[in-house]
């Protein structure tokens, strides 16, 4: 039953965090403050959702690889890679969120803006690779599929 929770918790955080990058880019192009505020709230809600998705994924993975009758002990390498990238996503976007909260004008000062944008780019890459790994485990390896 716990393996059903993880698929329900991953889609919105992925969409919100990627939307954060798009809204940030649009803000830098148009200088419309509503875009920046929307990007900020997408980052907050997406990060919180990522924490929930990682916790539910960890619980689901436990049921798939631990125990003598675990159905997918052979997929442990893929599960670990996916988990590490999930934790990295929390960390990278968490650092971006902290930077944005400590300096609300981060996008208007050049040195701080560069480090913030790099966090968003690296976070998006890690997020997409993690999502691909999750899809690979489900659709190619059958992890979590009854």
C-alpha positions as CSV (number, residue, x, y, z in Angstrom):
1,X,0.0,0.0,0.0
2,X,2.8,2.4,0.8
3,X,4.2,2.0,-2.7
4,X,1.1,3.7,-4.0
5,X,1.8,6.9,-2.1
6,X,5.0,7.8,-3.8
7,X,3.6,8.1,-7.4
8,X,0.9,10.4,-6.1
9,X,3.5,12.8,-4.5
10,X,6.1,13.3,-7.3
11,X,4.3,15.0,-10.1
12,X,3.4,18.4,-8.5
13,X,6.9,19.0,-7.0
14,X,8.5,18.2,-10.3
15,X,6.2,20.6,-12.2
16,X,6.4,23.3,-9.5
17,X,10.2,23.3,-9.4
18,X,10.6,23.4,-13.1
19,X,7.9,26.1,-13.3
20,X,10.0,28.1,-10.8
21,X,12.9,28.1,-13.2
22,X,10.6,29.2,-16.1
23,X,8.9,31.9,-14.0
24,X,12.3,33.2,-12.9
25,X,13.5,33.4,-16.5
26,X,10.3,35.2,-17.5
27,X,10.8,37.7,-14.6
28,X,14.4,38.4,-15.7
29,X,13.1,39.1,-19.3
30,X,10.0,41.1,-18.4
31,X,10.7,42.5,-14.9
32,X,7.1,41.8,-13.9
33,X,7.2,41.4,-10.1
34,X,4.2,39.0,-10.1
35,X,6.3,36.5,-12.1
36,X,9.0,36.7,-9.4
37,X,6.5,36.2,-6.6
38,X,4.9,33.3,-8.4
39,X,8.4,31.8,-8.9
40,X,9.1,32.1,-5.2
41,X,5.9,30.4,-4.1
42,X,6.5,27.7,-6.7
43,X,9.9,27.1,-5.1
44,X,8.4,26.9,-1.6
45,X,5.6,24.5,-2.4
46,X,7.7,22.5,-4.8
47,X,10.5,22.1,-2.2
48,X,8.0,21.0,0.5
49,X,6.5,18.6,-2.0
50,X,9.9,17.2,-2.8
51,X,10.5,16.4,0.8
52,X,7.2,14.6,1.0
53,X,8.0,12.7,-2.2
54,X,11.4,11.7,-1.0
55,X,10.0,10.4,2.3
56,X,7.2,8.5,0.6
57,X,9.7,7.1,-1.9
58,X,12.1,6.0,0.8
59,X,9.2,4.1,2.5
60,X,8.2,2.6,-0.8
61,X,11.7,1.5,-1.6
62,X,12.1,-0.2,1.7
63,X,9.2,-2.5,1.0
64,X,10.7,-3.3,-2.4
65,X,14.2,-4.3,-1.4
66,X,14.2,-5.4,2.2
67,X,13.3,-8.8,3.4
68,X,13.6,-12.4,2.1
69,X,10.6,-12.0,-0.2
70,X,11.4,-8.5,-1.5
71,X,10.4,-8.4,-5.1
72,X,13.1,-6.1,-6.4
73,X,16.3,-6.6,-4.5
74,X,18.1,-6.7,-7.9
75,X,17.1,-3.0,-8.5
76,X,18.9,-1.7,-5.4
77,X,21.5,0.2,-7.4
78,X,18.8,2.0,-9.4
79,X,16.8,2.7,-6.2
80,X,19.8,4.1,-4.4
81,X,20.7,6.4,-7.3
82,X,17.2,7.7,-7.4
83,X,17.2,8.3,-3.7
84,X,20.5,10.1,-3.8
85,X,19.3,12.4,-6.5
86,X,16.1,13.0,-4.5
87,X,18.1,14.0,-1.5
88,X,20.4,16.2,-3.8
89,X,17.2,17.9,-5.2
90,X,16.1,18.7,-1.6
91,X,19.5,20.1,-0.8
92,X,20.0,22.2,-4.0
93,X,16.6,23.7,-4.1
94,X,16.8,24.1,-0.3
95,X,19.9,26.2,-0.7
96,X,18.2,28.3,-3.4
97,X,15.2,28.8,-1.2
98,X,17.4,29.9,1.7
99,X,19.3,32.3,-0.5
100,X,16.0,33.7,-1.8
101,X,14.5,34.0,1.7
102,X,17.6,35.7,3.1
103,X,17.9,38.1,0.2
104,X,14.5,38.8,-1.4
105,X,16.2,41.0,-4.0
106,X,18.6,38.2,-5.1
107,X,17.5,38.5,-8.7
108,X,18.4,42.2,-8.8
109,X,22.0,42.0,-7.6
110,X,24.5,40.5,-10.1
111,X,26.8,38.3,-8.0
112,X,24.0,36.8,-5.9
113,X,21.8,36.4,-9.0
114,X,24.4,34.2,-10.7
115,X,24.8,31.8,-7.8
116,X,21.0,31.6,-7.4
117,X,20.4,30.9,-11.1
118,X,23.1,28.2,-11.1
119,X,21.3,26.5,-8.2
120,X,18.1,26.5,-10.2
121,X,19.8,25.1,-13.3
122,X,21.7,22.4,-11.4
123,X,18.6,21.6,-9.4
124,X,16.5,21.2,-12.6
125,X,19.1,18.9,-14.2
126,X,19.2,16.7,-11.0
127,X,15.4,16.8,-10.8
128,X,15.0,15.6,-14.4
129,X,17.6,12.9,-14.1
130,X,15.9,11.7,-10.9
131,X,12.5,11.7,-12.6
132,X,14.0,9.7,-15.5
133,X,15.4,7.1,-13.1
134,X,12.0,6.8,-11.4
135,X,10.3,6.2,-14.7
136,X,13.0,3.7,-15.7
137,X,12.5,1.8,-12.5
138,X,8.7,1.6,-12.9
139,X,8.4,1.1,-16.7
140,X,11.5,-0.9,-17.4
141,X,12.3,-2.7,-14.2
142,X,8.7,-3.0,-12.8
143,X,9.6,-1.6,-9.4
144,X,6.5,-0.8,-7.4
145,X,4.2,-2.4,-10.0
146,X,1.9,-5.1,-8.6
